[in-house]
Amino acid sequence: MACLRSLSWRTSCTLVLGLAPVSRHVVYCGRTADLLGRSRAAPLCAPRRLRAAGEIHRFRTSDASQATLASVSPVFTVTKFDKEGNVTSFERKKTELYQELGLQARDLRFQHVMSITTRNNRIIMRMEYVKAVITPECLLILDYRNFNLEQWLFRELPSQLAGDGQLVTYPLPFEFRAIEALLQYWINTLQGKLSVLQPLILETLEALVDPKHSSIDRSKLHVLLQNGKSLSELETDIKIFKESILEILDEEELLEELCLTKWSDPQVFEQSSAGIDHAEEMELLLENYYRLAEDLSNAARELRALIDDSQSIIFINLDSHRNVMMRLNLQLTMGTFSLSLFGLMGVAFGMNLESSLEEDHRVFWLITGIMFMGSGLIWRRLLSFLGRQLEAPLPPLV
């Protein structure tokens, strides 16, 4: 029976391969071949399915990450000033804002270092807590967090941009007015800091160097130290301001890029009424504020020189007081040495030794007088020796 079953299975398979009529063995072998075919085809189809699943997972992960980044993107409070001085405020996400302005994400990054850069016909100005973007049509101030800055924004800046202020660039395109207004604000801020520090420092130095006061007031020294630190910070700000402007003045291409109207509408402003090119106008504007910054730097440098000179005088006075104390200590030491040297006679007579001299009352006063006179003479000799050593040497004869 086993042989017949084996023969029947082989025969059915042979009939299937030979395209014989269908039988139940043929159906059995057909199912087997179908299963074998599926098992062989599975390795070819599996990678495609896995790749499709991986792509779907990657797309879902990308969408989730984009949604997460969009949700944590900072929201800026933007204050917009147009050419007529109109002011509008609105909130906008950082991703939306730099896409609308045609900038990059790093262009809207807040930095405390002053810089002036251009990108895509936009001017980006950073001045510590001031972040501004200038376009040919408007000025955008991002996230101001200073009360004094708020007063300037809503009281002075709109009128300056509209032409009611004292800006010399009012006949020029809008970007000139915006740049001058921002540079003027920063120069006024630096000037205000210097105006506050200068009287305080001068008053403190006058109190410290006054010859009527023999001692140094420590509270005044502490005030001078604090004011000196503030002056150092101010000098650093002025230096950064000068370097930023000088970097633009040294690059002709940067001067051309700051003239936004040239690239947006060349017909609006090619030359001024005096026949000066727009790039030269920008250069003159920056040179003017560079000169103002140089004047502030010179004033701060003079104030620093006064502090250094006063400190030298204070140190000289302290050294003089220290020398007086050392000299007094040395004189007392020499007097003690002289007195102890002749005090040996009193020590000798004070011992419990008997002699014929203790019976005479005049000997006591004689020995005491010799002790004091000898100590005084030795002390005077030591003081004269000390004076000769401390005398200034005579200049050599020519």
C-alpha positions as a printed NumPy array, in Angstrom:
array([[  0.   ,   0.   ,   0.   ],
       [  2.853,   2.367,   0.748],
       [  4.302,   1.667,  -2.7  ],
       [  0.952,   2.331,  -4.323],
       [  0.56 ,   5.585,  -2.433],
       [  4.036,   6.676,  -3.438],
       [  3.386,   5.662,  -7.007],
       [  0.057,   7.428,  -7.102],
       [  1.618,  10.65 ,  -5.691],
       [  4.461,  10.537,  -8.204],
       [  2.021,   9.771, -11.005],
       [ -0.211,  12.662, -10.02 ],
       [  2.743,  14.997,  -9.927],
       [  3.911,  13.695, -13.31 ],
       [  0.478,  14.226, -14.719],
       [  0.454,  17.774, -13.409],
       [  3.874,  18.52 , -14.968],
       [  2.814,  16.876, -18.14 ],
       [ -0.414,  18.861, -18.283],
       [ -2.531,  15.754, -17.734],
       [ -6.243,  15.915, -16.924],
       [ -7.125,  17.273, -13.52 ],
       [ -7.627,  14.857, -10.664],
       [ -7.698,  15.005,  -6.923],
       [ -3.964,  14.334,  -6.905],
       [ -3.511,  17.191,  -9.248],
       [ -5.427,  19.457,  -6.879],
       [ -3.261,  18.322,  -3.989],
       [ -0.044,  18.945,  -5.879],
       [ -1.409,  22.261,  -7.114],
       [ -1.97 ,  23.416,  -3.532],
       [  1.512,  22.254,  -2.651],
       [  3.003,  24.141,  -5.559],
       [  0.982,  27.182,  -4.592],
       [  2.34 ,  27.065,  -1.066],
       [  5.862,  26.544,  -2.367],
       [  5.458,  29.423,  -4.752],
       [  4.253,  31.731,  -1.984],
       [  7.139,  30.72 ,   0.239],
       [  9.625,  31.428,  -2.551],
       [  8.022,  34.724,  -3.51 ],
       [  7.877,  35.982,   0.054],
       [ 11.548,  37.086,   0.289],
       [ 11.123,  39.269,  -2.799],
       [  7.984,  41.041,  -1.593],
       [  9.014,  41.489,   2.043],
       [ 11.663,  44.198,   1.464],
       [  9.207,  46.32 ,  -0.489],
       [  6.687,  46.118,   2.288],
       [  9.368,  46.933,   4.863],
       [ 10.589,  49.893,   2.837],
       [  7.089,  51.231,   2.523],
       [  6.534,  50.859,   6.246],
       [  9.862,  52.602,   6.937],
       [  8.95 ,  55.511,   4.677],
       [  5.584,  55.902,   6.37 ],
       [  7.286,  55.848,   9.805],
       [  9.862,  58.371,   8.646],
       [  7.195,  60.682,   7.275],
       [  5.271,  60.447,  10.497],
       [  8.441,  61.183,  12.522],
       [  9.27 ,  64.165,  10.291],
       [  5.766,  65.547,  10.632],
       [  5.922,  65.121,  14.401],
       [  9.309,  66.84 ,  14.621],
       [  8.117,  69.711,  12.451],
       [  5.028,  70.083,  14.581],
       [  7.182,  70.061,  17.725],
       [  9.611,  72.677,  16.347],
       [  6.741,  74.844,  15.168],
       [  5.147,  74.685,  18.607],
       [  8.352,  75.71 ,  20.458],
       [  9.309,  78.433,  17.972],
       [  9.615,  81.776,  19.816],
       [  6.995,  84.425,  19.249],
       [  8.317,  87.925,  18.551],
       [  6.532,  91.14 ,  19.38 ],
       [  7.173,  93.18 ,  16.234],
       [  6.775,  96.963,  16.103],
       [  6.492,  98.285,  12.543],
       [  7.272, 101.874,  11.494],
       [  6.469, 103.001,   7.965],
       [  7.634, 106.043,   6.013],
       [  4.825, 108.264,   7.312],
       [  5.607, 107.469,  10.958],
       [  2.647, 105.163,  11.504],
       [  3.226, 102.539,  14.187],
       [  1.685,  99.084,  14.316],
       [  2.456,  96.169,  16.63 ],
       [  1.79 ,  92.482,  16.098],
       [  3.064,  89.079,  17.193],
       [  4.631,  86.63 ,  14.813],
       [  6.473,  83.34 ,  15.19 ],
       [ 10.132,  83.325,  14.321],
       [  9.688,  80.738,  11.566],
       [  6.923,  82.761,   9.924],
       [  8.757,  86.059,  10.296],
       [ 12.029,  85.107,   8.643],
       [ 10.149,  83.378,   5.828],
       [  8.104,  86.509,   5.164],
       [ 11.198,  88.714,   5.193],
       [ 13.248,  86.321,   3.082],
       [ 15.888,  85.927,   5.791],
       [ 17.496,  82.986,   7.538],
       [ 16.885,  81.806,  11.073],
       [ 20.295,  82.982,  12.297],
       [ 19.53 ,  86.516,  11.092],
       [ 16.871,  86.864,  13.807],
       [ 19.099,  85.495,  16.54 ],
       [ 19.57 ,  87.934,  19.428],
       [ 23.178,  88.884,  20.114],
       [ 24.621,  91.471,  22.492],
       [ 27.424,  92.324,  20.081],
       [ 26.679,  95.214,  17.751],
       [ 26.633,  94.346,  14.054],
       [ 25.198,  95.639,  10.783],
       [ 24.61 ,  93.041,   8.057],
       [ 22.56 ,  92.749,   4.866],
       [ 20.691,  89.873,   3.276],
       [ 18.149,  89.688,   0.475],
       [ 17.739,  93.486,   0.263],
       [ 17.224,  93.705,   4.042],
       [ 19.41 ,  95.375,   6.682],
       [ 19.776,  93.623,  10.064],
       [ 21.074,  95.82 ,  12.898],
       [ 21.937,  94.489,  16.373],
       [ 22.753,  96.854,  19.244],
       [ 22.601,  94.9  ,  22.523],
       [ 18.902,  94.843,  23.4  ],
       [ 17.868,  96.498,  20.085],
       [ 17.163,  94.217,  17.126],
       [ 15.977,  95.917,  13.938],
       [ 15.243,  94.841,  10.378],
       [ 15.145,  97.6  ,   7.75 ],
       [ 13.364,  97.212,   4.419],
       [ 12.882,  99.837,   1.684],
       [  9.347, 100.472,   2.986],
       [  9.437, 100.003,   6.775],
       [ 11.456,  99.5  ,   9.959],
       [ 10.803,  96.505,  12.205],
       [ 11.871,  96.475,  15.872],
       [ 11.834,  92.995,  17.449],
       [ 11.099,  92.305,  21.106],
       [ 12.124,  95.49 ,  22.913],
       [ 12.43 ,  94.899,  26.666],
       [ 13.68 ,  98.242,  27.923],
       [ 11.607, 101.095,  29.319],
       [ 13.871, 103.818,  27.932],
       [ 13.782, 102.131,  24.538],
       [  9.977, 102.064,  24.657],
       [  9.857, 105.804,  25.299],
       [ 12.158, 106.462,  22.37 ],
       [ 10.213, 104.131,  20.073],
       [  6.812, 105.72 ,  20.559],
       [  7.792, 109.346,  21.215],
       [ 10.754, 110.214,  19.027],
       [ 11.266, 107.584,  16.342],
       [  7.934, 108.003,  14.451],
       [  8.439, 111.748,  14.072],
       [ 12.048, 111.266,  13.   ],
       [ 11.107, 108.775,  10.301],
       [  8.288, 111.062,   9.113],
       [ 10.699, 113.996,   8.722],
       [  9.698, 116.067,  11.769],
       [ 12.963, 115.382,  13.594],
       [ 16.504, 116.621,  13.084],
       [ 17.673, 113.865,  10.747],
       [ 19.945, 115.172,   8.006],
       [ 19.035, 112.248,   5.742],
       [ 15.34 , 113.11 ,   5.441],
       [ 15.545, 113.898,   1.673],
       [ 17.226, 110.529,   1.116],
       [ 15.455, 107.148,   0.851],
       [ 13.842, 105.529,   3.873],
       [ 16.716, 103.201,   4.763],
       [ 19.003, 106.211,   5.289],
       [ 16.585, 107.722,   7.802],
       [ 16.162, 104.414,   9.63 ],
       [ 19.919, 103.804,   9.872],
       [ 20.587, 107.36 ,  11.054],
       [ 17.81 , 107.168,  13.673],
       [ 19.192, 103.928,  15.122],
       [ 22.797, 105.144,  15.092],
       [ 21.738, 108.426,  16.685],
       [ 19.886, 106.576,  19.424],
       [ 22.903, 104.42 ,  20.212],
       [ 25.293, 107.39 ,  20.228],
       [ 22.932, 109.268,  22.563],
       [ 22.798, 106.203,  24.811],
       [ 26.586, 106.019,  25.021],
       [ 26.784, 109.772,  25.576],
       [ 24.215, 109.498,  28.388],
       [ 26.24 , 106.782,  30.121],
       [ 29.383, 108.904,  29.902],
       [ 27.547, 111.989,  31.181],
       [ 26.411, 110.046,  34.242],
       [ 29.811, 108.522,  34.989],
       [ 31.983, 111.589,  34.458],
       [ 30.756, 113.776,  37.373],
       [ 30.689, 110.807,  39.735],
       [ 34.255, 109.848,  38.918],
       [ 35.541, 113.426,  39.127],
       [ 33.851, 113.966,  42.488],
       [ 35.287, 110.738,  43.887],
       [ 38.781, 111.515,  42.627],
       [ 38.669, 115.014,  44.106],
       [ 37.734, 113.592,  47.505],
       [ 40.48 , 110.971,  47.388],
       [ 43.291, 113.256,  46.222],
       [ 42.401, 116.139,  48.563],
       [ 45.526, 116.88 ,  50.656],
       [ 43.361, 117.964,  53.619],
       [ 42.439, 114.345,  54.233],
       [ 45.364, 112.438,  55.681],
       [ 43.604, 109.081,  55.487],
       [ 41.927, 107.313,  52.579],
       [ 38.177, 106.756,  52.74 ],
       [ 37.507, 103.111,  51.881],
       [ 33.937, 103.846,  50.809],
       [ 35.268, 106.287,  48.21 ],
       [ 37.659, 103.641,  46.946],
       [ 34.758, 101.202,  46.561],
       [ 32.754, 103.8  ,  44.601],
       [ 35.77 , 104.478,  42.397],
       [ 36.168, 100.761,  41.731],
       [ 32.529, 100.403,  40.665],
       [ 32.692, 103.47 ,  38.443],
       [ 35.918, 102.197,  36.916],
       [ 34.216,  98.942,  35.951],
       [ 31.314, 100.845,  34.396],
       [ 33.765, 102.986,  32.464],
       [ 35.528,  99.875,  31.159],
       [ 32.21 ,  98.483,  29.906],
       [ 31.447, 101.8  ,  28.224],
       [ 34.843, 101.816,  26.527],
       [ 34.16 ,  98.301,  25.241],
       [ 30.779,  99.355,  23.808],
       [ 32.313, 102.357,  22.08 ],
       [ 35.097, 100.216,  20.664],
       [ 32.643,  97.66 ,  19.262],
       [ 30.564, 100.484,  17.744],
       [ 33.609, 101.945,  16.027],
       [ 34.81 ,  98.577,  14.755],
       [ 31.379,  97.737,  13.308],
       [ 31.207, 101.001,  11.371],
       [ 34.84 , 100.813,  10.293],
       [ 34.288,  97.305,   8.936],
       [ 31.546,  98.643,   6.652],
       [ 33.586, 101.667,   5.594],
       [ 36.439,  99.411,   4.511],
       [ 34.163,  97.315,   2.239],
       [ 32.729,  99.081,  -0.793],
       [ 30.364,  96.203,  -1.516],
       [ 28.784,  96.495,   1.943],
       [ 28.174, 100.191,   1.372],
       [ 26.432,  99.379,  -1.897],
       [ 24.302,  96.695,  -0.236],
       [ 23.137,  99.112,   2.462],
       [ 21.517, 101.25 ,  -0.234],
       [ 18.339,  99.185,  -0.551],
       [ 16.544, 101.582,  -2.89 ],
       [ 19.198, 101.077,  -5.513],
       [ 18.291,  97.416,  -5.831],
       [ 14.512,  97.682,  -5.365],
       [ 13.882, 100.744,  -7.559],
       [ 16.989, 102.215,  -9.234],
       [ 14.973, 105.093, -10.696],
       [ 14.069, 106.528,  -7.296],
       [ 17.509, 107.605,  -6.207],
       [ 20.574, 107.465,  -8.397],
       [ 22.274, 110.689,  -7.357],
       [ 21.534, 113.384,  -4.822],
       [ 21.01 , 117.021,  -5.649],
       [ 24.694, 117.69 ,  -4.966],
       [ 25.718, 115.096,  -7.52 ],
       [ 26.973, 112.609,  -4.918],
       [ 26.311, 108.93 ,  -5.448],
       [ 24.08 , 107.095,  -2.971],
       [ 26.967, 104.908,  -1.759],
       [ 28.988, 108.035,  -1.024],
       [ 26.043, 109.429,   0.947],
       [ 25.991, 106.258,   3.037],
       [ 29.74 , 106.514,   3.555],
       [ 29.445, 110.134,   4.725],
       [ 26.672, 109.151,   7.125],
       [ 28.702, 106.347,   8.689],
       [ 31.834, 108.498,   8.862],
       [ 29.905, 111.159,  10.769],
       [ 28.82 , 108.702,  13.472],
       [ 32.279, 107.148,  13.514],
       [ 33.664, 110.599,  14.315],
       [ 31.106, 111.058,  17.106],
       [ 32.086, 107.664,  18.532],
       [ 35.738, 108.692,  18.315],
       [ 34.991, 111.831,  20.355],
       [ 33.284, 109.716,  23.01 ],
       [ 36.252, 107.358,  22.992],
       [ 38.657, 110.269,  23.544],
       [ 36.551, 111.589,  26.446],
       [ 36.441, 108.14 ,  28.038],
       [ 40.199, 107.769,  27.488],
       [ 40.874, 111.089,  29.25 ],
       [ 38.682, 110.029,  32.148],
       [ 40.581, 106.75 ,  32.349],
       [ 43.878, 108.68 ,  32.391],
       [ 42.6  , 110.791,  35.306],
       [ 41.704, 107.637,  37.21 ],
       [ 45.141, 106.149,  36.576],
       [ 46.919, 109.358,  37.641],
       [ 44.792, 109.64 ,  40.769],
       [ 45.471, 106.036,  41.623],
       [ 49.187, 106.721,  41.304],
       [ 48.864, 109.671,  43.699],
       [ 46.854, 107.553,  46.137],
       [ 49.473, 104.808,  46.028],
       [ 52.236, 107.357,  46.628],
       [ 50.399, 108.713,  49.658],
       [ 49.862, 105.224,  50.998],
       [ 53.54 , 104.421,  50.498],
       [ 54.491, 107.634,  52.309],
       [ 52.291, 106.745,  55.276],
       [ 53.719, 103.249,  55.269],
       [ 57.282, 104.615,  55.285],
       [ 56.479, 106.915,  58.213],
       [ 55.12 , 104.009,  60.198],
       [ 58.143, 101.879,  59.378],
       [ 60.512, 104.672,  60.366],
       [ 58.701, 105.207,  63.676],
       [ 58.83 , 101.477,  64.363],
       [ 62.548, 101.445,  63.645],
       [ 63.19 , 104.397,  65.964],
       [ 61.306, 102.75 ,  68.811],
       [ 63.255,  99.556,  68.228],
       [ 66.556, 101.433,  68.435],
       [ 65.444, 103.212,  71.628],
       [ 64.48 ,  99.894,  73.208],
       [ 67.861,  98.45 ,  72.24 ],
       [ 69.727, 101.398,  73.776],
       [ 67.736, 101.236,  76.994],
       [ 68.158,  97.498,  77.333],
       [ 71.901,  97.76 ,  76.701],
       [ 72.531, 100.045,  79.699],
       [ 69.809,  98.295,  81.67 ],
       [ 72.323,  95.526,  82.261],
       [ 73.894,  97.682,  84.996],
       [ 70.611,  97.774,  86.895],
       [ 70.225,  94.04 ,  86.405],
       [ 73.693,  93.471,  87.801],
       [ 73.025,  95.572,  90.926],
       [ 69.587,  94.07 ,  91.368],
       [ 70.9  ,  90.564,  91.929],
       [ 71.097,  89.129,  95.456],
       [ 74.825,  89.828,  95.78 ],
       [ 76.288,  91.87 ,  98.599],
       [ 78.861,  94.601,  97.999],
       [ 79.887,  97.775,  99.777],
       [ 78.108,  99.976,  97.192],
       [ 74.514,  99.207,  98.25 ],
       [ 75.181, 100.964, 101.587],
       [ 75.891, 104.297,  99.847],
       [ 72.679, 106.11 ,  98.829],
       [ 74.43 , 108.234,  96.211],
       [ 75.448, 105.21 ,  94.16 ],
       [ 71.845, 104.45 ,  93.217],
       [ 71.321, 107.862,  91.582],
       [ 74.737, 107.699,  89.959],
       [ 74.056, 104.332,  88.318],
       [ 70.549, 105.406,  87.261],
       [ 71.893, 108.605,  85.66 ],
       [ 74.59 , 106.723,  83.787],
       [ 72.01 , 104.284,  82.46 ],
       [ 69.674, 106.981,  81.075],
       [ 72.451, 109.166,  79.712],
       [ 74.171, 106.26 ,  78.01 ],
       [ 70.919, 105.006,  76.501],
       [ 70.096, 108.514,  75.219],
       [ 73.524, 108.965,  73.641],
       [ 73.404, 105.608,  71.882],
       [ 69.85 , 106.298,  70.66 ],
       [ 70.902, 109.66 ,  69.195],
       [ 73.844, 108.07 ,  67.459],
       [ 71.623, 105.425,  65.955],
       [ 69.113, 108.045,  64.772],
       [ 71.847, 110.095,  63.109],
       [ 73.105, 106.969,  61.362],
       [ 69.567, 106.192,  60.182],
       [ 69.112, 109.745,  58.889],
       [ 72.331, 109.581,  56.855],
       [ 71.242, 106.283,  55.312],
       [ 67.795, 107.609,  54.352],
       [ 69.009, 110.867,  52.815],
       [ 68.593, 111.198,  49.047],
       [ 71.889, 110.814,  47.19 ],
       [ 73.376, 113.973,  45.759],
       [ 73.342, 114.338,  41.976],
       [ 76.702, 113.662,  40.346],
       [ 78.846, 116.664,  39.551],
       [ 79.11 , 117.455,  35.867]])
